[in-house]
GROMACS .gro file of C-alpha atoms in nm:
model
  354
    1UNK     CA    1  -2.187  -0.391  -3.442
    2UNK     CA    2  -1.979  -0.589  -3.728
    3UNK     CA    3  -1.667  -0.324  -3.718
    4UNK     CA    4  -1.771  -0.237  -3.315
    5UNK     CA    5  -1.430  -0.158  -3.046
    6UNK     CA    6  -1.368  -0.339  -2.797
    7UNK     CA    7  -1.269  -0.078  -2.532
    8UNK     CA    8  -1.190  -0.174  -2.144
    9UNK     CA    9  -1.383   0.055  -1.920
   10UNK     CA   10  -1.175   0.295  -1.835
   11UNK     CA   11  -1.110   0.194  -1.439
   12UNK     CA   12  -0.961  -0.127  -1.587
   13UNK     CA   13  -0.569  -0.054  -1.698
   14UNK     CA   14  -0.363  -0.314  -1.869
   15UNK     CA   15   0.000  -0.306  -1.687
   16UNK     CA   16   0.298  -0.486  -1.868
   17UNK     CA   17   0.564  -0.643  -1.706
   18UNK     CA   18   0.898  -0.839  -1.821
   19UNK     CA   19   0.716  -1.163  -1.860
   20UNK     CA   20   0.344  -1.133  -1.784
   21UNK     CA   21   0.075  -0.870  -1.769
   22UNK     CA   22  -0.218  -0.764  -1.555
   23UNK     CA   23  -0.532  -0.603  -1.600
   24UNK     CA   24  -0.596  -0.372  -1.283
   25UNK     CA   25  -0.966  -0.343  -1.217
   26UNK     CA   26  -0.970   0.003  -0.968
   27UNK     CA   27  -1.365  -0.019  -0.927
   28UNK     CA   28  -1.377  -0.374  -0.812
   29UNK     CA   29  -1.006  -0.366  -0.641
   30UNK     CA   30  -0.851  -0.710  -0.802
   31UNK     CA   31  -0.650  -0.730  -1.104
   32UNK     CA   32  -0.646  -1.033  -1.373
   33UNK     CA   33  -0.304  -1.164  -1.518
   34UNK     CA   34  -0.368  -1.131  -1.921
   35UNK     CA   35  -0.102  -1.259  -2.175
   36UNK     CA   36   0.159  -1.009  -2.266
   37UNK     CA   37   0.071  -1.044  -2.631
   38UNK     CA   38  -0.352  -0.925  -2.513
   39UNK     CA   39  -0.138  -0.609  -2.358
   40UNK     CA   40  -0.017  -0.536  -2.679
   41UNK     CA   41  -0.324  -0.552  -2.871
   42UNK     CA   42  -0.486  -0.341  -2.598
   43UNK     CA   43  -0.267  -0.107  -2.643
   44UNK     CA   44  -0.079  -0.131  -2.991
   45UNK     CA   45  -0.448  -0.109  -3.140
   46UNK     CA   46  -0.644   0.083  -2.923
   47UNK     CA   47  -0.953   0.216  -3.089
   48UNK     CA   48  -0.905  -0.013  -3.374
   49UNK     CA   49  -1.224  -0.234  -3.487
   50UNK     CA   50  -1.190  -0.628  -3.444
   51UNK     CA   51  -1.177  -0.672  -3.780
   52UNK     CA   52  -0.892  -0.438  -3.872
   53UNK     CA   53  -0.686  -0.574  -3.533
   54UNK     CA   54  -0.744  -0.903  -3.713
   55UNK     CA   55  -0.571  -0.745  -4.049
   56UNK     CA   56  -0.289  -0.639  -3.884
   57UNK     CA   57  -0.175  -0.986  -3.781
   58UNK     CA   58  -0.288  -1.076  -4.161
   59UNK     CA   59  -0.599  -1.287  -4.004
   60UNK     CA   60  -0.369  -1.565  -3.891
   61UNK     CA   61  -0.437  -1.550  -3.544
   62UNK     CA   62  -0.841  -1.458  -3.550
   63UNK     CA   63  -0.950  -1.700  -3.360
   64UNK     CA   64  -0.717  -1.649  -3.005
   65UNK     CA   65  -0.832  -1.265  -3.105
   66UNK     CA   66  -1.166  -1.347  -3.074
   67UNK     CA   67  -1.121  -1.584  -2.761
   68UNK     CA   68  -0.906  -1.263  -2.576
   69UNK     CA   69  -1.216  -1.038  -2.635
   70UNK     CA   70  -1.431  -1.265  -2.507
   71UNK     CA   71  -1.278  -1.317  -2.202
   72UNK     CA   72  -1.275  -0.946  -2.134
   73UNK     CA   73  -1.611  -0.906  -2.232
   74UNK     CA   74  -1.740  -1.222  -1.995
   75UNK     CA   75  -1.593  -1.098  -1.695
   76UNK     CA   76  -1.662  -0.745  -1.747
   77UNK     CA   77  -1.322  -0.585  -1.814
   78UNK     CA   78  -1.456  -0.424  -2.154
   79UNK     CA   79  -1.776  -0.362  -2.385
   80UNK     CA   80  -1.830  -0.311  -2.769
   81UNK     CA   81  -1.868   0.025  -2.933
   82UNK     CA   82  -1.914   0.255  -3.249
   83UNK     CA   83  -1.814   0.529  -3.082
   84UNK     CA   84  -1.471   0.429  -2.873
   85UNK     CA   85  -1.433   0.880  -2.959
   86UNK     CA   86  -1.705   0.915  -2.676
   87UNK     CA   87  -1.510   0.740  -2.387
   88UNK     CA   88  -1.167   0.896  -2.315
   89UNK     CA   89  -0.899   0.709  -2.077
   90UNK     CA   90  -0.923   0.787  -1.663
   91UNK     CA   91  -0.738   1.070  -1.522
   92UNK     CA   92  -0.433   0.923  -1.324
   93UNK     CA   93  -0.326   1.311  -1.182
   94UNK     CA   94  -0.285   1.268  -0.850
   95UNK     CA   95  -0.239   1.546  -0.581
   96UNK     CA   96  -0.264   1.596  -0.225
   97UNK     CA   97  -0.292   1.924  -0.033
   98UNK     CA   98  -0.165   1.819   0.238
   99UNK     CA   99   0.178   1.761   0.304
  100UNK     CA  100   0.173   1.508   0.549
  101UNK     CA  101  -0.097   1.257   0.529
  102UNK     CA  102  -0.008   0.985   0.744
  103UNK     CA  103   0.211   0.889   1.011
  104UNK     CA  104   0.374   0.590   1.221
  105UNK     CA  105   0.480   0.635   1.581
  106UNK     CA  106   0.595   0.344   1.751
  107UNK     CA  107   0.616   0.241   2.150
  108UNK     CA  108   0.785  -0.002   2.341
  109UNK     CA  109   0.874  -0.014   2.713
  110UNK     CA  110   1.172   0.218   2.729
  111UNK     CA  111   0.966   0.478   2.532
  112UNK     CA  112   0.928   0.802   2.697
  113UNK     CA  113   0.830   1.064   2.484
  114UNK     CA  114   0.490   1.312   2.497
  115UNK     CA  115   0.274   1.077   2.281
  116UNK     CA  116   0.027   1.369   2.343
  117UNK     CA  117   0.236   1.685   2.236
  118UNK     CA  118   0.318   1.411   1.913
  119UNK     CA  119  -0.065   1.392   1.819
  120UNK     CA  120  -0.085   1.761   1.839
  121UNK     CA  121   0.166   1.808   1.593
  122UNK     CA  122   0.026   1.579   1.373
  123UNK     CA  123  -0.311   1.723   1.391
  124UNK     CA  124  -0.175   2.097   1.354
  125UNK     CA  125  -0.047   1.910   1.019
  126UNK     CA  126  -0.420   1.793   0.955
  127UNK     CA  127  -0.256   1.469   0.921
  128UNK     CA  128  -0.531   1.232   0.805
  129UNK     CA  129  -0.391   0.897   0.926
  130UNK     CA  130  -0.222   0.747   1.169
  131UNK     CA  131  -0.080   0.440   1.246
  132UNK     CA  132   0.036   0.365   1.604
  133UNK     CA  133   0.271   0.048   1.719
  134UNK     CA  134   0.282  -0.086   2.024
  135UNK     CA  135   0.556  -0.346   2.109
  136UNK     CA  136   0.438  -0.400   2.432
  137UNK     CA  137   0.146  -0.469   2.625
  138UNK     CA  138  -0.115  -0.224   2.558
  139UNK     CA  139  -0.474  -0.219   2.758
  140UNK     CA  140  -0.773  -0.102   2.607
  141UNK     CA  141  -0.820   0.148   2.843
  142UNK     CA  142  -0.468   0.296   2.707
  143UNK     CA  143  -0.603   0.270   2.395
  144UNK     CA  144  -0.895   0.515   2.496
  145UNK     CA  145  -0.726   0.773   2.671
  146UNK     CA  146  -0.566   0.834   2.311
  147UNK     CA  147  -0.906   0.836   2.145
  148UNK     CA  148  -1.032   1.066   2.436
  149UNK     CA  149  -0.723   1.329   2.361
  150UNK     CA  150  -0.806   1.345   1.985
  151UNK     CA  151  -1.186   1.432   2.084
  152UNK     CA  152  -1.024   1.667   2.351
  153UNK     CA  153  -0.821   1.841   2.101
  154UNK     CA  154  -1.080   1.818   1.811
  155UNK     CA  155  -0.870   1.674   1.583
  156UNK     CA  156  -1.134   1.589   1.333
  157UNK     CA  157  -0.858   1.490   1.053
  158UNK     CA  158  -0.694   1.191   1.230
  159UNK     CA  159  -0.807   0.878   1.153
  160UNK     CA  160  -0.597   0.587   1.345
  161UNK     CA  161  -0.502   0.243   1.364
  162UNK     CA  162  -0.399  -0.002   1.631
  163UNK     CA  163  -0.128  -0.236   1.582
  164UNK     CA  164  -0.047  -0.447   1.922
  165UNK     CA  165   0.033  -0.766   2.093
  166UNK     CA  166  -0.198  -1.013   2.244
  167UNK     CA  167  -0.282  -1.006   2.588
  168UNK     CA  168  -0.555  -1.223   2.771
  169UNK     CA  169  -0.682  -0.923   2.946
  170UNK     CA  170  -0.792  -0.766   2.684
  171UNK     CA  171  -1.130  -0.876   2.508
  172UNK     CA  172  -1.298  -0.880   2.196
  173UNK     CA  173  -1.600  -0.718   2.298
  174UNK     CA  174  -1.411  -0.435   2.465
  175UNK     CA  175  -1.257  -0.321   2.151
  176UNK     CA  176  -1.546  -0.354   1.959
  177UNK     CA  177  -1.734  -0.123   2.247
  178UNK     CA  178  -1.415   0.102   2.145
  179UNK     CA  179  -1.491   0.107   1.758
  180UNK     CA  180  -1.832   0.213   1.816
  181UNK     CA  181  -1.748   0.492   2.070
  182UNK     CA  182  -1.495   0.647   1.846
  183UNK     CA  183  -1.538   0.692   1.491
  184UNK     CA  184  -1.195   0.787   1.380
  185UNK     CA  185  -1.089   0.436   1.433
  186UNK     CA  186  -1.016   0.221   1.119
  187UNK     CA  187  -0.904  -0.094   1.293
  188UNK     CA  188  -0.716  -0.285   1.532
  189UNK     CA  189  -0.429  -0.528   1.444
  190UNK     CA  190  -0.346  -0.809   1.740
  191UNK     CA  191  -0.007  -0.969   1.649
  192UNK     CA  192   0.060  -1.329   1.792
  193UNK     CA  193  -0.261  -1.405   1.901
  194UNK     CA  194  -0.341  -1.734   2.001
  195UNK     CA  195  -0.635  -1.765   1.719
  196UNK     CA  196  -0.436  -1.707   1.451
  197UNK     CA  197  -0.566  -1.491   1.156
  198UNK     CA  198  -0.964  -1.399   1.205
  199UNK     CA  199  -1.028  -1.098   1.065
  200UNK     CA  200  -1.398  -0.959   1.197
  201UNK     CA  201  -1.560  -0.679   1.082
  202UNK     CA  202  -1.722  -0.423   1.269
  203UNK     CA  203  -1.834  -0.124   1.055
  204UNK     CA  204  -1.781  -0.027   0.690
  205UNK     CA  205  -1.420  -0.076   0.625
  206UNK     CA  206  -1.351  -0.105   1.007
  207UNK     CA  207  -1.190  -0.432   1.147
  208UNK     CA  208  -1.037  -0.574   1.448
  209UNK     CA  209  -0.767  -0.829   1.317
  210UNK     CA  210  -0.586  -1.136   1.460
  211UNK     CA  211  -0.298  -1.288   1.347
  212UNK     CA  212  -0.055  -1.534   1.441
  213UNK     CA  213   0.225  -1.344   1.307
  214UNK     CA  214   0.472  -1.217   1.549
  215UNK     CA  215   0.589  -0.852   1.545
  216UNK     CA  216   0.941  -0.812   1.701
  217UNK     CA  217   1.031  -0.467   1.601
  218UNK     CA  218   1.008  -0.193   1.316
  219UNK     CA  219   1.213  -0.445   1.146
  220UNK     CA  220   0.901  -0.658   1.056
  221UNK     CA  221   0.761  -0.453   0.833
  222UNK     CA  222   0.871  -0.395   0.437
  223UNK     CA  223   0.748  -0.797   0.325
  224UNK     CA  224   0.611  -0.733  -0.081
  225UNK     CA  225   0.335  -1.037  -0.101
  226UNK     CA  226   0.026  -1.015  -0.265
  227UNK     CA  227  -0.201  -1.008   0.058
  228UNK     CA  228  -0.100  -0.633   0.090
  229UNK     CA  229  -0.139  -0.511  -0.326
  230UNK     CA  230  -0.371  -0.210  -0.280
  231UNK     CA  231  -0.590  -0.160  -0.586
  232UNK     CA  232  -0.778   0.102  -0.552
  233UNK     CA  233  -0.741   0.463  -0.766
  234UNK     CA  234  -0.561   0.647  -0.534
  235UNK     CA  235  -0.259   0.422  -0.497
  236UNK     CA  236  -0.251   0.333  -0.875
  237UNK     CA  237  -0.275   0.721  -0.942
  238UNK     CA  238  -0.003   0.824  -0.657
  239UNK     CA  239   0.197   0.506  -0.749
  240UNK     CA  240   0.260   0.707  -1.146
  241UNK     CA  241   0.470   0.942  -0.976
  242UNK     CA  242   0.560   0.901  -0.626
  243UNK     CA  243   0.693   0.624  -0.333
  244UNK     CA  244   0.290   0.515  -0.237
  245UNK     CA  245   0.515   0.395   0.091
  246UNK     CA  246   0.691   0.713   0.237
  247UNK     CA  247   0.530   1.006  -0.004
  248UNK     CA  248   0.356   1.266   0.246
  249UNK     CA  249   0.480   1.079   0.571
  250UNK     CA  250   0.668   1.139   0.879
  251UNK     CA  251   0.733   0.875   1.160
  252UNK     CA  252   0.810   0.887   1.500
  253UNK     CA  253   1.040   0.572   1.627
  254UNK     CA  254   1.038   0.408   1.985
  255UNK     CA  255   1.329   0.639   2.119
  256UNK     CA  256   1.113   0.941   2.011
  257UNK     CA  257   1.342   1.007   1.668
  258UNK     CA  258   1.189   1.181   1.390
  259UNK     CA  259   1.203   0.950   1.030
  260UNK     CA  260   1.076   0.871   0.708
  261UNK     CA  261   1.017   0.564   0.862
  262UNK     CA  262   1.070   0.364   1.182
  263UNK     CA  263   1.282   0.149   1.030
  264UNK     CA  264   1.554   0.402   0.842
  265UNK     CA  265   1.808   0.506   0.957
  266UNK     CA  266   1.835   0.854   0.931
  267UNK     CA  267   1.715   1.063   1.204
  268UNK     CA  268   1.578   1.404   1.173
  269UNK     CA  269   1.587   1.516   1.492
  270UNK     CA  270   1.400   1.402   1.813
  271UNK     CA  271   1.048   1.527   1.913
  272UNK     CA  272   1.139   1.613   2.237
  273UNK     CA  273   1.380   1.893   2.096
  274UNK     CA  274   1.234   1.994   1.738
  275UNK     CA  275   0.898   2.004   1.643
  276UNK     CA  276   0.741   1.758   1.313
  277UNK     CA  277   0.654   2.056   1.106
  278UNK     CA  278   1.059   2.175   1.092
  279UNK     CA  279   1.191   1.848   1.081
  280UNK     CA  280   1.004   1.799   0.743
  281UNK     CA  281   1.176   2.105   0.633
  282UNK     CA  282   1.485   1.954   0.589
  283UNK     CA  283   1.524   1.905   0.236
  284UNK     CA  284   1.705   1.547   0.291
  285UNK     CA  285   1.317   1.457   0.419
  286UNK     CA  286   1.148   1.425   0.106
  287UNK     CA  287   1.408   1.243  -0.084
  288UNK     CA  288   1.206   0.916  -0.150
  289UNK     CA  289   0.868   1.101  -0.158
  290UNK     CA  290   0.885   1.074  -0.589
  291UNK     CA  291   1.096   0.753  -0.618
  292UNK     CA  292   0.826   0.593  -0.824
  293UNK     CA  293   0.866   0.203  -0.922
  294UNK     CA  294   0.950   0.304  -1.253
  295UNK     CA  295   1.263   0.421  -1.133
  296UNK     CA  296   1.338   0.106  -0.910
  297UNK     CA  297   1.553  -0.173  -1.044
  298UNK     CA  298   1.392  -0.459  -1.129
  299UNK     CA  299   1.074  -0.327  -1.015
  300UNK     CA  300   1.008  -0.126  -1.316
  301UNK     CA  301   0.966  -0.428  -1.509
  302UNK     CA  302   0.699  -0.585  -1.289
  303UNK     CA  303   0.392  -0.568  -1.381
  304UNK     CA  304   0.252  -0.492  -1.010
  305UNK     CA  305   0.453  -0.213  -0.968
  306UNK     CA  306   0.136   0.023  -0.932
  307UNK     CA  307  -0.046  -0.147  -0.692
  308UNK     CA  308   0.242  -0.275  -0.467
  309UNK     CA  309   0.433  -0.096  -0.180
  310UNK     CA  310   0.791   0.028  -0.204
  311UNK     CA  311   1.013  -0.026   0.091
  312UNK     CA  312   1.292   0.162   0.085
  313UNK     CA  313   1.453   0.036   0.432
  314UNK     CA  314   1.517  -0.256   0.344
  315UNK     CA  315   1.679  -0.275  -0.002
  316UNK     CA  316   1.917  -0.539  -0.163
  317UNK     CA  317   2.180  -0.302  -0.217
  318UNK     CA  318   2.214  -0.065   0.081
  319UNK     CA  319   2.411   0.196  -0.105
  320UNK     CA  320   2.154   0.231  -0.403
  321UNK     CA  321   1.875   0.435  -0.401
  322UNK     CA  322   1.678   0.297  -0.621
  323UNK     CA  323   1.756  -0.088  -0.538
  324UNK     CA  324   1.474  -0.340  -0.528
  325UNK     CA  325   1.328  -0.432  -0.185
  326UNK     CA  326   1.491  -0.677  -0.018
  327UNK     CA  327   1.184  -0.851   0.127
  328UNK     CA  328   1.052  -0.903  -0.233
  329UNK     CA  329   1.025  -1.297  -0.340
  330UNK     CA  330   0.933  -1.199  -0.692
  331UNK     CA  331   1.076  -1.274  -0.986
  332UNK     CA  332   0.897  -1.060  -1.317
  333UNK     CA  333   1.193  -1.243  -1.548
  334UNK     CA  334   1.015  -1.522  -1.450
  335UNK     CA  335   0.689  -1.466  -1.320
  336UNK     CA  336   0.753  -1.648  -1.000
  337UNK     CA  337   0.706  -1.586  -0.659
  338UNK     CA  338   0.925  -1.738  -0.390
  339UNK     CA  339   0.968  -1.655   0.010
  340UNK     CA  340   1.229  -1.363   0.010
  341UNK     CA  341   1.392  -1.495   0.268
  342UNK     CA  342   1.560  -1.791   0.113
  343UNK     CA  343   1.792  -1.470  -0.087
  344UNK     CA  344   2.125  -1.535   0.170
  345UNK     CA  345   2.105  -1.154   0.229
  346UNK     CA  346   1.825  -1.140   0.438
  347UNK     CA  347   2.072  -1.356   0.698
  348UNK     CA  348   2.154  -1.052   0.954
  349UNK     CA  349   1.744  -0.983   0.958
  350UNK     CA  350   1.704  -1.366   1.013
  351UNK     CA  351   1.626  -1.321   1.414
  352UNK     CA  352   1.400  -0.999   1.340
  353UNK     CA  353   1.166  -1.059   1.049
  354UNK     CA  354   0.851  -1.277   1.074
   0.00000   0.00000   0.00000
């Protein structure tokens, strides 16, 4: 195979950023940072033989050629053909049929609003996930009379996780018991835990998490760090052309308030006098739903904008759209990464924001 391509399989896409690059593996979910100048040869000279790539950079730099290729062929990022004609690029068209697909709702102690009548809504949607907040104590047994209503209702659709606080009374073993009594659960997060971060499977892709993290309010989430990239082809896909955060979602705060998410600020009515399905009429709802990264400052020259989440309540500049996230401690100018909070704006979050 003297004048063979080398082609990377098509689930592994070369991003390019401001100063580095990625490769983003979407069958094995991890990504490998590649120089900016193997970018453009993967892309610059796509289809073209070894030997002719050499030729275009009049054989002078054959030898880091040959080391690049290597690389991608060792770890299993590409392969060697005479027919590069026979294997066309992956399909990155994304679509959804539904038009909500997942959800937040959110308690605390002064919340009084018919969780029940909520999760009816949400499965008249067909909503597929959702995600539901405690900020108080929450027993296991509370956690099962929500499971039991979903069976009630046969709300086959809803799949759901847990995010709470420690408490002693609850055990391990109990929500395990849960996980295998209810297969619509995904898994169970337990902030501020005294055993800080154990993460224990119990099922494919189900887990019941602990972390030492503390959770004070909506206001905790939005943090851009590596632990939560999501590499997979249905984020890289959605992430071409829509907000992977708040396209297809509708939230439901502590007070009851219909959002985009807990943590905006713009109310679209409350649940207790206008139902989910109108309040996502409003045409003001979907305005982030195709604020891709490519449209974000700054952000569109990272090169993890496809597999990174978008906060939009929590910007830099509150009175720009398309602003980076504030909670970001990237730098793609640079390629470094340094705790967002040290940027002086984050000051008025200071009290709020693990």
């Amino acid at each position: 195979m003297k004048n063979a391509v080398c082609l990377l399989y098509a689930n592994c896409i070369p991003v390019k950023g401001a100063q580095n690059s990625i490769i983003c593996d979407l069958q094995r979910h991890n990504y490998i940072q590649i120089p900016t100048d193997l970018y453009d040869v993967l892309t610059i000279h796509k289809g073209k033989s070894i030997p002719e790539i050499k030729a275009a950079y009049e054989n002078k730099y054959d030898k880091i050629i040959d080391n690049y290729f290597n690389i991608l062929l060792d770890n299993e990022f590409a392969f060697l053909t005479d027919t590069p004609e026979l294997f066309p690029e992956m399909n990155l068209e994304w679509e959804d049929p539904l038009e909500v697909s997942n959800a937040i709702v959110d308690f605390d102690e002064s919340s009084s609003f018919d969780l029940q009548a909520v999760l009816e809504q949400l499965s008249e949607l067909h909503c597929r996930f959702v995600q539901m907040r405690f900020y108080r104590k929450t027993s296991v047994d509370e956690l099962r009379e929500i499971l039991d209503y979903l069976d009630s209702i046969q709300s086959n659709s809803i799949g759901i996780d847990f995010i709470l606080p420690y408490w002693d009374k609850n055990e391990n073993k109990d929500f395990v018991a849960l996980f295998k009594a209810y297969k619509r659960m995904n898994s169970v997060n337990i902030y501020d835990s005294p055993y800080g971060k154990h993460i224990h499977p119990v099922g494919h892709s189900k887990y019941l998490i602990h972390t030492a993290s503390k959770v004070v309010s909506e206001k905790s989430c939005g943090v851009i760090e590596k632990a939560f990239f999501s590499i997979h082809l249905k984020t890289f896909s959605e992430a071409q052309k829509h907000n992977t955060c708040l396209n297809g979602k509708v939230s439901v705060d502590k007070q009851g308030e219909i959002r985009n998410c807990p943590a905006m600020p713009e109310s679209f009515g409350n649940v207790e006098t206008i139902k989910l399905r109108d309040a996502i009429k409003d045409a003001r709802f979907k305005k982030y739903w195709n604020l891709n990264k490519d449209q974000v400052e700054v952000c569109k020259d990272c090169e993890f904008r496809y597999i990174c989440t978008d906060c939009r309540a929590f910007t830099v500049d509150s009175s720009n759209d398309k602003s980076k996230p504030l909670k970001c401690g990237y730098n793609p100018y640079t390629g470094e990464w340094k705790a967002w909070s040290e940027n002086n704006l984050k000051q008025s979050l200071k009290t709020e924001i693990v």
